[in-house]
Coordinates of C-alpha atoms in Angstrom, one line a residue:
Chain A
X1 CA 0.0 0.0 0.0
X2 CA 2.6 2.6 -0.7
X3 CA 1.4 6.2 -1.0
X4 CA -1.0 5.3 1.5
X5 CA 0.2 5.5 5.2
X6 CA -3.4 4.4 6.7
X7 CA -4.1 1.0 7.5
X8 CA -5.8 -0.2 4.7
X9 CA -8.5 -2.1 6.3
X10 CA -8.9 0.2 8.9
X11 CA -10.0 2.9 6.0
X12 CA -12.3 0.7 4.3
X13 CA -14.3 -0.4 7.4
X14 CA -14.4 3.2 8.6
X15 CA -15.8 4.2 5.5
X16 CA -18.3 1.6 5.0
X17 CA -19.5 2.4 8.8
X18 CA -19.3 6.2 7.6
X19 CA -22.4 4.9 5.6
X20 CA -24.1 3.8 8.3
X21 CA -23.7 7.1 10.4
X22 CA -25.1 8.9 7.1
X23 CA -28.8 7.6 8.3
X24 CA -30.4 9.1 11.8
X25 CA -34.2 9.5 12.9
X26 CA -34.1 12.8 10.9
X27 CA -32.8 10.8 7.6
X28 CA -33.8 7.5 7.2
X29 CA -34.5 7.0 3.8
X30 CA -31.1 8.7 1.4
X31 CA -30.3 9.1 -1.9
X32 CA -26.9 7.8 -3.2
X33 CA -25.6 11.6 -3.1
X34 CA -27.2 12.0 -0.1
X35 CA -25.4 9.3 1.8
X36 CA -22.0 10.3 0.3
X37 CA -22.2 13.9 1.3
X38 CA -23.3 13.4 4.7
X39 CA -20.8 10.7 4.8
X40 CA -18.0 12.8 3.4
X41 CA -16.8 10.0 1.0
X42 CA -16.6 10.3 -2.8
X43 CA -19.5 9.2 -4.8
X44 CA -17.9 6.6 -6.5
X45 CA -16.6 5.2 -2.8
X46 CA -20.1 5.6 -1.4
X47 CA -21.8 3.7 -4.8
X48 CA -19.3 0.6 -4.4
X49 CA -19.5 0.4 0.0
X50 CA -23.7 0.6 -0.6
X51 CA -23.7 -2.1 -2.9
X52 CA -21.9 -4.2 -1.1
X53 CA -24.0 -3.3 2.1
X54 CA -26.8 -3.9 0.0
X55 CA -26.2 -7.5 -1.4
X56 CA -25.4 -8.2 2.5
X57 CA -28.5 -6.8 3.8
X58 CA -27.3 -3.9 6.0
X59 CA -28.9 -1.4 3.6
X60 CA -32.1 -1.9 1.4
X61 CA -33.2 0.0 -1.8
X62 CA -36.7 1.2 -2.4
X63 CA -38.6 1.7 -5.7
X64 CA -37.4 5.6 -5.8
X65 CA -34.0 4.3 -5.2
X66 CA -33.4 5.5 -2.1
X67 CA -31.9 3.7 0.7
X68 CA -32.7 2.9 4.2
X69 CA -31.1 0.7 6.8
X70 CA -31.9 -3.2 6.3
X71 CA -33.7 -5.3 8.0
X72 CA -30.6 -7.6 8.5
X73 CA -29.0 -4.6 10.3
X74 CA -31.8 -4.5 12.9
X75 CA -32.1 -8.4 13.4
X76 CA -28.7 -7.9 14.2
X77 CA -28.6 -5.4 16.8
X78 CA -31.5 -6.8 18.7
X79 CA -29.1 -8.9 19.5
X80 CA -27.3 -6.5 22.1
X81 CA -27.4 -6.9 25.3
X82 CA -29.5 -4.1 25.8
X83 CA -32.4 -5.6 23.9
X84 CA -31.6 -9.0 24.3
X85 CA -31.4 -8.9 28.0
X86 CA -32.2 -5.5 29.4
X87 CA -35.1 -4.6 27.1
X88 CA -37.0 -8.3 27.0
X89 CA -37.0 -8.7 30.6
X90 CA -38.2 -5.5 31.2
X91 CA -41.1 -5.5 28.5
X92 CA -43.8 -7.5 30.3
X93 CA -43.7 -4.8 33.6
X94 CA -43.2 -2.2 31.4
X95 CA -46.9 -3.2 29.4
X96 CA -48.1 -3.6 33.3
X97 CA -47.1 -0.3 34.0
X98 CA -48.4 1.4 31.0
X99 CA -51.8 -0.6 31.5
X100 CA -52.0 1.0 35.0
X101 CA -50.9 4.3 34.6
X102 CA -51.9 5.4 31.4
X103 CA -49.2 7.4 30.6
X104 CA -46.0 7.2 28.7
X105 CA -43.7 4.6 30.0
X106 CA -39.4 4.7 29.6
X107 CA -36.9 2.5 30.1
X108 CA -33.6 3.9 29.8
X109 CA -30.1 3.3 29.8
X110 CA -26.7 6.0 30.4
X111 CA -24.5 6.2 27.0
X112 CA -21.5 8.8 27.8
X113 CA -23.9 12.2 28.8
X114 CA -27.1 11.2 27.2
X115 CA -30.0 9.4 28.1
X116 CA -30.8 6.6 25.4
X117 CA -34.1 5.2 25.4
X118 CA -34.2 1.5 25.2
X119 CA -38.1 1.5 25.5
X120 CA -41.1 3.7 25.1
X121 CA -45.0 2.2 25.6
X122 CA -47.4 4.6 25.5
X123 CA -51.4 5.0 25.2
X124 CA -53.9 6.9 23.6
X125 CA -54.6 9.2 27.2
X126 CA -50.6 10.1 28.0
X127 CA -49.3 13.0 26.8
X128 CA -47.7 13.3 23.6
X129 CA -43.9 13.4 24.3
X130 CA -40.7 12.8 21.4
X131 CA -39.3 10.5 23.1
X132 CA -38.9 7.2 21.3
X133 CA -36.6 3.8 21.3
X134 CA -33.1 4.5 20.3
X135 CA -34.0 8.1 21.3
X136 CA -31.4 10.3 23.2
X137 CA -32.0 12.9 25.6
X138 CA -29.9 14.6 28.0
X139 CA -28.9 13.5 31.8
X140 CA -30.2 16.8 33.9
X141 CA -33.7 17.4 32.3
X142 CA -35.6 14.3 32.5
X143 CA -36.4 11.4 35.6
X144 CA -34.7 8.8 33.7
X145 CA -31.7 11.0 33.0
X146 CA -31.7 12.2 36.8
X147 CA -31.6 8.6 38.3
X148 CA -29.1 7.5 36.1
X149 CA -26.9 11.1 36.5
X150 CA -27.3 10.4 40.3
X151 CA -25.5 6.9 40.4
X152 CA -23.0 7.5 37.3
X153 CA -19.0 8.2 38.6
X154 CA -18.5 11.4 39.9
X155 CA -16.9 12.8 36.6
X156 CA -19.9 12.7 34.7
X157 CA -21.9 15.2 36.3
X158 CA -18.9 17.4 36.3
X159 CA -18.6 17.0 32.7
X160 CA -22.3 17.2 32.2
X161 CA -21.7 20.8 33.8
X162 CA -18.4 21.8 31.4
X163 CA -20.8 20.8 28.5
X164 CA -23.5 23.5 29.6
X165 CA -27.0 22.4 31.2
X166 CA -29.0 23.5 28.5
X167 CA -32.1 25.2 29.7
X168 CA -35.4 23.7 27.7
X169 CA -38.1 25.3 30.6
X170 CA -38.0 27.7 33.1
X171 CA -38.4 24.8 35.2
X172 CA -35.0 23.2 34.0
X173 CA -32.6 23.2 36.8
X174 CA -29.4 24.9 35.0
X175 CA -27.2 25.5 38.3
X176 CA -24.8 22.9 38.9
X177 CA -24.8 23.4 42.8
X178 CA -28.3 23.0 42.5
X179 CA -28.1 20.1 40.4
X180 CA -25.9 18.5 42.9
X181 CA -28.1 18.7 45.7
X182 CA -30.6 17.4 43.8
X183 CA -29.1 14.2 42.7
X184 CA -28.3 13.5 46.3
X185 CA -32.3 14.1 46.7
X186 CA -32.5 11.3 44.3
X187 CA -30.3 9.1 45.6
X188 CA -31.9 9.1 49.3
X189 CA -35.2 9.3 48.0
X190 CA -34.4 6.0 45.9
X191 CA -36.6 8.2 43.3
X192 CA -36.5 11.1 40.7
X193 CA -38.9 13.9 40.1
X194 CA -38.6 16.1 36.9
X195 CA -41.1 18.9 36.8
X196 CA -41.6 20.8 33.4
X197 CA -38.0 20.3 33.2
X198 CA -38.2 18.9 29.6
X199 CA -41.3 20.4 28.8
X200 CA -44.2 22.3 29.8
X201 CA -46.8 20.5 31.2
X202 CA -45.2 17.0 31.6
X203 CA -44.0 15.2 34.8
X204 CA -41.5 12.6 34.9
X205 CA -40.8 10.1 37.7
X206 CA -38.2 7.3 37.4
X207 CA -36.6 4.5 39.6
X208 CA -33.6 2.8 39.3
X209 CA -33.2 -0.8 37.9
X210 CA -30.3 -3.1 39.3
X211 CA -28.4 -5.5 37.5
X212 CA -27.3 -9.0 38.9
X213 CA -24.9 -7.6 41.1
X214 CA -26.6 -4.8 42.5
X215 CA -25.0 -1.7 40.3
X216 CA -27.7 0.8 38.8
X217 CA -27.8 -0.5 35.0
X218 CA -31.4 1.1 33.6
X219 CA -33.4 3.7 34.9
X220 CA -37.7 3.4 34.5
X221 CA -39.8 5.8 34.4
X222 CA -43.2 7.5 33.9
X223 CA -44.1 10.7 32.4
X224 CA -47.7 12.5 32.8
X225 CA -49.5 15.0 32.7
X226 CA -47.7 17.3 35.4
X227 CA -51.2 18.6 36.3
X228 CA -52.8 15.1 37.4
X229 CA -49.7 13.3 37.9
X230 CA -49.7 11.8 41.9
X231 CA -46.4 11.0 42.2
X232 CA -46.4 8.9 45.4
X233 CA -49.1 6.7 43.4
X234 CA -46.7 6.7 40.2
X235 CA -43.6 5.6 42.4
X236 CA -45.4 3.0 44.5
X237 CA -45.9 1.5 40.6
X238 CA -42.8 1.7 39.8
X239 CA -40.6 0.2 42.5
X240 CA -42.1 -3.1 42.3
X241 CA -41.7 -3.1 38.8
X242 CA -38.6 -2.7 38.9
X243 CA -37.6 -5.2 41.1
X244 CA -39.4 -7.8 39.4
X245 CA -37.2 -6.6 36.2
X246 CA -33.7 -7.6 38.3
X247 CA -35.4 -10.4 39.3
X248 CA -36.0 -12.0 36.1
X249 CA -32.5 -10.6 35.5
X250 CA -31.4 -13.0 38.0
X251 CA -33.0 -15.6 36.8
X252 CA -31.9 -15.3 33.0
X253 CA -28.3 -15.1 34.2
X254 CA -28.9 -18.3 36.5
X255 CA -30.3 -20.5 33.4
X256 CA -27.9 -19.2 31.7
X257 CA -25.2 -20.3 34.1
X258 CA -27.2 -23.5 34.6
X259 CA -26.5 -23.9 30.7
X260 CA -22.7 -23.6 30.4
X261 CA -22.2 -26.0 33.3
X262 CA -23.9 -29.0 31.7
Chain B
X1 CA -2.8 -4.9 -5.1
X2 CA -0.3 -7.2 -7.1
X3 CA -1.3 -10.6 -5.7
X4 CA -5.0 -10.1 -4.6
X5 CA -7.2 -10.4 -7.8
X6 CA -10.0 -9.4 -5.2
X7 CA -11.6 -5.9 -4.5
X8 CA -9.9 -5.1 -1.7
X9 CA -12.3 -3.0 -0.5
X10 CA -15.3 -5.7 -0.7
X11 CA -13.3 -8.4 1.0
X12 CA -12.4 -6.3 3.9
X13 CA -16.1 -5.0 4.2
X14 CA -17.2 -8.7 3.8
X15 CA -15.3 -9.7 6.7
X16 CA -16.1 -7.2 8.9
X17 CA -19.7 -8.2 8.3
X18 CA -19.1 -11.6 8.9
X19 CA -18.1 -10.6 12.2
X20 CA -21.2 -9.3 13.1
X21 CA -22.7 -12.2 11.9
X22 CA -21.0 -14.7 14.3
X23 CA -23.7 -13.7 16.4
X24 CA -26.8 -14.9 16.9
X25 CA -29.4 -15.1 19.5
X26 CA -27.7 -18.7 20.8
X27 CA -24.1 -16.5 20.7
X28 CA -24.6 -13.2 22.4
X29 CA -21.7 -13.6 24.2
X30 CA -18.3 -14.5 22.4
X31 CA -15.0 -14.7 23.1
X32 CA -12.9 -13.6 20.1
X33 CA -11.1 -17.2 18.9
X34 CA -15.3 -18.0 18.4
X35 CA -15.8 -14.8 17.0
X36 CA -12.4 -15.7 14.2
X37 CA -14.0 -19.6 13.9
X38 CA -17.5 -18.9 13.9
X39 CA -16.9 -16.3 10.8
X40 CA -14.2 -18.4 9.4
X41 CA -11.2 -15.8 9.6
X42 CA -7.9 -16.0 10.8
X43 CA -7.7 -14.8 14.3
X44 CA -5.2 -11.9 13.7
X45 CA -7.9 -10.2 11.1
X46 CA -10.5 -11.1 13.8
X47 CA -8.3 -9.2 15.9
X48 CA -8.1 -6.3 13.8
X49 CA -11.7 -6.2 12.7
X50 CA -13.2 -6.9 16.4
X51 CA -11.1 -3.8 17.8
X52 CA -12.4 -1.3 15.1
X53 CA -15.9 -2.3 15.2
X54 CA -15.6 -2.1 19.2
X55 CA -14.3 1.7 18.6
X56 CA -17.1 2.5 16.4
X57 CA -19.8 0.9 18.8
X58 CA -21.1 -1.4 17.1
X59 CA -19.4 -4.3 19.5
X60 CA -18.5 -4.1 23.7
X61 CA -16.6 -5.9 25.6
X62 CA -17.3 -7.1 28.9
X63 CA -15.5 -7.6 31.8
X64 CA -14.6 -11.1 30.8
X65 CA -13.5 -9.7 27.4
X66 CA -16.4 -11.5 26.0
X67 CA -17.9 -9.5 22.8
X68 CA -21.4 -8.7 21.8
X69 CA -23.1 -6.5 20.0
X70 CA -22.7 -2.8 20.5
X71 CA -25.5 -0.2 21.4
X72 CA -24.4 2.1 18.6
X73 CA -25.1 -1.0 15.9
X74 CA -28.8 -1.8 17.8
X75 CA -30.1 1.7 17.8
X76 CA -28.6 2.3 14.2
X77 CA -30.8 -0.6 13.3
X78 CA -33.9 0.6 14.8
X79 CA -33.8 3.2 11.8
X80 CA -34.7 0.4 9.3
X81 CA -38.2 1.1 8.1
X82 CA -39.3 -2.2 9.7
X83 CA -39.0 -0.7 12.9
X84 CA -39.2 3.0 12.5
X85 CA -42.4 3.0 10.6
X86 CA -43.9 -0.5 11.1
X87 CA -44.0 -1.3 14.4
X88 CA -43.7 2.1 16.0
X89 CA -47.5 2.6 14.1
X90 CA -48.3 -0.7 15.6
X91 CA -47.2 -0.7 19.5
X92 CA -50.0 0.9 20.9
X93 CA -52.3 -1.1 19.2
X94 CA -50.4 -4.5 19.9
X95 CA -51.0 -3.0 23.6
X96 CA -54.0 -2.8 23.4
X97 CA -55.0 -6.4 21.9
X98 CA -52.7 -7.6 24.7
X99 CA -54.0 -5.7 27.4
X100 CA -57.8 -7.0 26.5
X101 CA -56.6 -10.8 25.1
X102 CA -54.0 -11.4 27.7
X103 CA -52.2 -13.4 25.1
X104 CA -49.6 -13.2 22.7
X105 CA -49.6 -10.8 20.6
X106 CA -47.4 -10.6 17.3
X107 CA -46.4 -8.4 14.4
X108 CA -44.5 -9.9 11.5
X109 CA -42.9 -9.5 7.8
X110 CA -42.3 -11.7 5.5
X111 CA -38.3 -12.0 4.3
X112 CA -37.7 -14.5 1.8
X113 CA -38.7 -18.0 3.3
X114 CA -39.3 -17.2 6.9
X115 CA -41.9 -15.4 8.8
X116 CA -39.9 -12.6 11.2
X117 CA -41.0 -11.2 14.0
X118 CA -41.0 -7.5 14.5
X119 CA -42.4 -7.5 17.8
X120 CA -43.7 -9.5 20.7
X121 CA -46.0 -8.7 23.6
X122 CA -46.7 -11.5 26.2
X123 CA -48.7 -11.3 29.5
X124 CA -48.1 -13.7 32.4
X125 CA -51.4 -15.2 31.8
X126 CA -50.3 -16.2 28.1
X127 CA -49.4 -19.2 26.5
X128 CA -45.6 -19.8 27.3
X129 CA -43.7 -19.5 23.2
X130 CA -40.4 -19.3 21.8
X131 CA -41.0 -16.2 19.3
X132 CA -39.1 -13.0 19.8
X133 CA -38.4 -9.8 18.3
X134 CA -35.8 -10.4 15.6
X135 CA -36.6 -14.3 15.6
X136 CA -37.9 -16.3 12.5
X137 CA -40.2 -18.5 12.1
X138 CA -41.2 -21.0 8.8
X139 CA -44.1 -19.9 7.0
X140 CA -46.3 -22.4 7.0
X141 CA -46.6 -23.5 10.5
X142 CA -47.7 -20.2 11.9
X143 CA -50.8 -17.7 12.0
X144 CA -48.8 -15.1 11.0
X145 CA -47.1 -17.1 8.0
X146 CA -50.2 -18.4 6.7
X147 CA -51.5 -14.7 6.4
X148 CA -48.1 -13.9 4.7
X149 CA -47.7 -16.9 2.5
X150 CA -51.2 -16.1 1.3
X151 CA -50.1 -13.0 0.1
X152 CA -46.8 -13.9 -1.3
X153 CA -46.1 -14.1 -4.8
X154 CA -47.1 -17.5 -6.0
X155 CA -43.6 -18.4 -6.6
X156 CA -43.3 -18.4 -2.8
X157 CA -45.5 -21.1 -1.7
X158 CA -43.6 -23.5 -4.3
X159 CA -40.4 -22.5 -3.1
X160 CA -41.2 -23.0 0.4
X161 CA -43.1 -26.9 -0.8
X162 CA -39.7 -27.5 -2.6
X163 CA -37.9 -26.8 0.2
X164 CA -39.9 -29.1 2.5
X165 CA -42.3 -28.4 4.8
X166 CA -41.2 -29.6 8.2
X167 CA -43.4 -31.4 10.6
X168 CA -43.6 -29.7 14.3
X169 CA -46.7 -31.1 15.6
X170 CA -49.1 -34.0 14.4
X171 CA -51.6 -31.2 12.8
X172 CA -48.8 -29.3 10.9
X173 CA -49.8 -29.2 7.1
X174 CA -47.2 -30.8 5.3
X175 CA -48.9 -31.8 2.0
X176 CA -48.5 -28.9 -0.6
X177 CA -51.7 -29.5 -1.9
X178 CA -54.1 -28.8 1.5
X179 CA -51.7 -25.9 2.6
X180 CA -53.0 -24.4 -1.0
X181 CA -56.2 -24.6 -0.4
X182 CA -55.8 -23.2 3.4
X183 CA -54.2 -20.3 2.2
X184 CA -57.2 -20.2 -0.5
X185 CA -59.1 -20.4 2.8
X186 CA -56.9 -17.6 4.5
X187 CA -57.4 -15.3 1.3
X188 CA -61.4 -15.6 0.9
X189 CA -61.8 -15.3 5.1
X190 CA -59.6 -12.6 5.3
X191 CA -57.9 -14.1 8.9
X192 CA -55.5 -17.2 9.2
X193 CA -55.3 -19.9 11.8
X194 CA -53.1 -22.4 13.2
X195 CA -54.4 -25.1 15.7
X196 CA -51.2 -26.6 17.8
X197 CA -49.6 -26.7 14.2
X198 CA -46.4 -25.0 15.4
X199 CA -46.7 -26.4 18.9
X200 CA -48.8 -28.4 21.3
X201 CA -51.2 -26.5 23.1
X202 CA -50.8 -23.2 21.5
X203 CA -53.4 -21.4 18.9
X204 CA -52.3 -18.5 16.5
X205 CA -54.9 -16.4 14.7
X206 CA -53.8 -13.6 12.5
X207 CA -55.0 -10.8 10.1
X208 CA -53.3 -9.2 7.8
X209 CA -51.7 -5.6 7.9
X210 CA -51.9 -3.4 4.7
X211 CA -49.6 -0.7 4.2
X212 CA -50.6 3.0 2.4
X213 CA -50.9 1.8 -1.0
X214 CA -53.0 -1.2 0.1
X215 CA -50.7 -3.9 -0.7
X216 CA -50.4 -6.4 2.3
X217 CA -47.0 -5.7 4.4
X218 CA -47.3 -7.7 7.2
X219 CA -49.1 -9.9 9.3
X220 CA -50.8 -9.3 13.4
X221 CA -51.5 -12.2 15.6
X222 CA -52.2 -13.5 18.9
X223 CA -51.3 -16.6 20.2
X224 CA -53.6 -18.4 22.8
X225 CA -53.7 -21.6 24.7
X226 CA -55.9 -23.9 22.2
X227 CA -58.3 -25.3 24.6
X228 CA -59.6 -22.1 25.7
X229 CA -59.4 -19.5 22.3
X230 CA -61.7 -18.0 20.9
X231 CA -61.2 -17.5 17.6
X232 CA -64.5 -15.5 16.4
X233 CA -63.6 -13.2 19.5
X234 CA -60.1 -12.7 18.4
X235 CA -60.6 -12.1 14.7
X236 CA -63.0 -9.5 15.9
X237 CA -59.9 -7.7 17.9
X238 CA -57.5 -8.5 15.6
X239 CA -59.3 -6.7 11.8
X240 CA -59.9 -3.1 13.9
X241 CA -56.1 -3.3 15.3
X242 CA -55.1 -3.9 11.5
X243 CA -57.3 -1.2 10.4
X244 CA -55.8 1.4 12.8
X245 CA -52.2 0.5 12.1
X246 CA -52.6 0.9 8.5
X247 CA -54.0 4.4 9.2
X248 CA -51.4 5.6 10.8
X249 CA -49.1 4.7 8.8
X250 CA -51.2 6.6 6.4
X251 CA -51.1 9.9 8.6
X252 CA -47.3 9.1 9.2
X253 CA -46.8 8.8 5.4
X254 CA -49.6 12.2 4.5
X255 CA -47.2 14.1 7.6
X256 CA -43.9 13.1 6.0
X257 CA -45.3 14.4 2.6
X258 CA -46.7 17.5 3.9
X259 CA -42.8 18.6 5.3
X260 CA -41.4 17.5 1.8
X261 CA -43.7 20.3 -0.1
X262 CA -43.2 23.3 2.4

């Protein structure tokens, strides 16, 4: 490879992820030229890697010719541990939940400083939120976030701060000495409140969910109406639920165990 | 490339799929000598491939150095069409016929040979059953297949008789005639039905789901314990559900349209 000081293979499987990263919730159906300029590859690169993603099912073709992830791609990522494990053993309480409380219904997990949403059940009474699977939100401004910005390492509320608490209500709390004392709220409280934070006229509430060994791996949570939202009622629902979801955590991991020592 | 008489380029994106597809819902968990057998590549380009996929996201590692697959390459998938338009339209119904059936409830495509499932709600009062999200199924043991066979192109059905149709149960149709004229059946009733063809016990009735332009584009079902189903009942939940899901994806489709032209 001389003139070229890159790992070959590196470059070409960089670039053919580069395709990947083209597509988000804003853009999931793209052109050819579409994909290659948001990809920042040449055409003629970006023709060659779709094909080839094509014929292998990560990307599929429709009859204007535009292309959106495949439906190998997904089968494939269900397969993470986050769906696989977290997600299916959280489903059933989670449709419990949403049957009881009529309102919108997240289970989330900490990527970095964003809340990803692993989970969203709603109903025809909750109030319309954007929140959606494989959604991200940030850590200060939602239940979900707060729980799991309460028992993260130390160093990522601190970075949280440097990045700037962006401010989305009046309500959203902005002030990291404030911020501070109100994680510590959530953490003897065992719950998290987020008023209006996000937006006006929505309540969030969330709980923590343990993993097997006790560390906080998911956050659940409810959001309401703010005006009829009784949040003592909404976390007496939630606890249970999710400590039925480590439980059946528990008992994946044990069959599993059960499994490898045959 | 003196020496390599392949695209360089395709090989190395080949094999970095291949990675990916070591995995499977049996092999969440690898280490990375069964990632290099399992996608039959020498262990130092399993090296090499496994560490740039785990920078990118789309594999972790876990404290055992294990590999699965990463959160970045799960919620890139849930952009496939498949997820973000089908069964985001569909959830809250799906709820909805779970929360009144308390059975299984399923939404599934058709891809090539095999009925997959797009999603999966269960209550604890259902019918223990093997589906998942992301799992497949043949087509003409199931509800849901029957409903999608039925509107397959012809060429379907004799593909999937040429292949074999494999016995699960005493009542499975295996004769290429009969499951004809059941999916005749399927077609002039408008609903499909399985009784313990798939699996002892178990009951699936399905409808099928029409997309915007009409066309059918995938199949809903629920799952009950045979002895106690009632499949007049079900139908009666299951052709309203269908109805709703294909006008939202209608609305979806009109909405999407409507930011196009501004």
């Amino acid at each position: 490879m001389a003139g070229n000081s890159r790992d070959p293979g590196r470059s070409v499987t960089a670039r053919a992820l580069s395709v990947l990263t083209a597509f988000d919730i804003d853009h999931v159906r793209l052109t050819l030229t579409a994909i290659a300029r948001r990809a920042g590859i040449p055409l003629a690169t970006a023709h060659r890697l779709v094909r080839e993603l094509e014929l292998w099912g990560a990307l599929e073709r429709d009859e204007d010719g535009r292309y959106s992830i495949g439906l190998r791609l997904w089968e494939i990522g269900l397969l993470s541990p986050v769906n696989s494990r977290l997600r299916e053993a959280a489903l059933p309480h989670m449709q419990d939940l949403c049957q009881h409380t009529h309102d919108n219904v997240h289970l989330a997990v900490r990527v970095g400083l964003d809340v990803v949403y692993v989970e969203k059940l709603t109903t025809p009474r909750a109030i319309p939120i954007f929140s959606r699977s494989g959604g991200r939100l940030p850590l200060h401004s939602t239940g979900v976030g707060k729980v799991l910005l309460a028992h993260a390492p130390a160093g990522v509320l601190h970075e949280c701060c440097e990045r700037g608490l962006t401010r989305y209500t009046a309500y959203t709390i902005t002030e990291p000495g404030r911020l501070g004392r109100e994680l510590q709220t959530v953490r003897n409280r065992g719950f998290a409140q987020a008023n209006e934070e996000m937006m006006l006229g929505s309540c969030s509430v969330a709980v923590p969910v343990h993993g097997t060994d006790g560390a906080v791996i998911a956050a659940l949570g409810v959001v309401a109406h703010s005006a009829r939202a009784d949040v003592g009622r909404l976390v007496k629902a939630l606890l249970p639920a999710s400590e039925a979801i480590r439980q059946r955590l528990v008992e994946r991991e044990r069959g599993e165990l059960d499994l490898l020592s045959r």
